[in-house]
Amino acid sequence: MSSKKILIVGGTGYLGQHLLQEFTATQNTLPYALSLAFTYHTNPPPERLLEAIPHALPFHVDLRTGNGFDDISQNFGQPDVVVNCAALSVPRACEVDPTAAMAINVPSALVKWLSSFSNGGTLLIHLSTDQVYEGTKSFYKEDDETLPVNVYGRSKVAAEQFISANYSNFAILRSSIIYGPQTVSPVPKSLPVQWMDSVLAKGEAMDFFHDEFRCPVYVKDLVTIIWTLTNKWISEKEPMQLLLNVGGPDRVSRVQMAEAVAHIRGYNLSLIKSVSSSTVNRGVKSPADISMDTNRLIQTLNMSPTSFRNGVKLTLEAEFASAS
């Protein structure tokens, strides 16, 4: 049985943990042996994560300098697939330190390392963002011009351009807000559905924006997309240069997201106060409408993304099950 190697860059983050769990769970059902590795940077991998993925190898890597990639070469070897989930993804943090945003979010050291392998046999799946779009219309297509309004979006455009110019085998996924169940080792950042549930549960009125629109994507759909691309490369070995909008089927505002949570949990809708995003200074400019047309995704991978309401229901059911 041939062995295939998958490396998750940023494996201790939200999406990274979901990927590692899914890949671990499916290891015994594949027609090939699967070896897993992941990178981390700030903190050592939590024990709960290591227990959940006992056969995955952790590597300490600095994406800015490339320190740590040689260790992967020596102790894991050339991966068949690399999924790059690592990023400085908080827009306000990027605004405060644009140099760090560019250094971390443009994967120059990663691409340089992948290019050091002679046969070009690694597929790079890179996570980008819907914030590459300007936000002045609805349902952006992949071929629309990218005119980001903040440093985070500009760093992600720069990353896409760098990969396209310097690597020949890639899939770039422009992801919307990712939501879903908490990870096996809880991440410190606030998860959107869980946060809305917690504030509405208090029974106090809360402001939500009515004039910013996204197409949130259920995390398990995103995992399925990455798994499908991984298997496509492993089975067909035909290099790809793919750019996909990755979002759910629903264009929703924060008000509509909160209403979905309230409907499912039975909260009083009057707690949800509709306000304009212009009433809050978040220290960073935010695009108004970056909803995306996902027809290319649906047609290319033959999949139907989960509706926002169903995704919220699945998320809250998973949280209830894990708490009981």
Short mmCIF file of C-alpha atoms in Angstrom, two decimals, residues 8 10-26 36 38 49 52-53 83 85 178-187 189 191-192 194 217-224 226-227 314-315 318-319:
data_model
loop_
_atom_site.label_atom_id
_atom_site.label_comp_id
_atom_site.label_asym_id
_atom_site.label_seq_id
_atom_site.Cartn_x
_atom_site.Cartn_y
_atom_site.Cartn_z
CA ILE A 8 -1.44 21.14 7.77
CA GLY A 10 -1.41 26.18 11.20
CA GLY A 11 -2.74 22.91 12.60
CA THR A 12 -3.58 24.23 16.08
CA GLY A 13 -6.03 26.84 14.75
CA TYR A 14 -9.77 26.44 14.23
CA LEU A 15 -9.80 25.05 10.69
CA GLY A 16 -6.50 23.22 11.21
CA GLN A 17 -7.85 21.22 14.13
CA HIS A 18 -11.02 20.28 12.25
CA LEU A 19 -8.89 19.08 9.32
CA LEU A 20 -6.58 17.03 11.52
CA GLN A 21 -9.53 15.39 13.28
CA GLU A 22 -11.25 14.53 10.00
CA PHE A 23 -8.11 13.19 8.35
CA THR A 24 -7.36 11.10 11.44
CA ALA A 25 -10.91 9.71 11.51
CA THR A 26 -10.79 8.65 7.84
CA LEU A 36 -0.16 13.43 8.91
CA PHE A 38 1.13 19.86 11.22
CA LEU A 49 -5.31 17.86 20.46
CA ALA A 52 -7.10 13.19 19.46
CA ILE A 53 -4.55 12.87 16.63
CA VAL A 83 -2.97 22.95 3.42
CA CYS A 85 -4.46 27.61 7.23
CA ILE A 178 -16.09 29.98 8.97
CA TYR A 179 -18.50 28.75 11.65
CA GLY A 180 -19.29 25.44 13.28
CA PRO A 181 -18.61 23.34 16.39
CA GLN A 182 -15.78 24.17 18.76
CA THR A 183 -12.52 22.25 18.27
CA VAL A 184 -11.27 19.38 20.44
CA SER A 185 -8.86 21.84 22.07
CA PRO A 186 -10.92 25.04 22.28
CA VAL A 187 -9.48 27.96 20.33
CA LYS A 189 -10.98 33.34 19.45
CA LEU A 191 -16.75 31.67 17.37
CA PRO A 192 -19.66 33.54 15.73
CA GLN A 194 -21.49 30.36 19.92
CA VAL A 217 -19.42 28.62 5.37
CA TYR A 218 -20.01 25.65 7.67
CA VAL A 219 -16.61 24.33 8.76
CA LYS A 220 -17.37 20.73 7.85
CA ASP A 221 -18.22 21.82 4.30
CA LEU A 222 -14.82 23.49 4.08
CA VAL A 223 -13.16 20.31 5.38
CA THR A 224 -15.03 18.31 2.71
CA ILE A 226 -10.22 20.40 1.10
CA TRP A 227 -10.53 16.61 1.38
CA LEU A 314 -25.81 21.42 13.58
CA THR A 315 -23.41 23.70 15.46
CA ALA A 318 -22.83 19.65 18.63
CA GLU A 319 -22.23 22.16 21.44
#
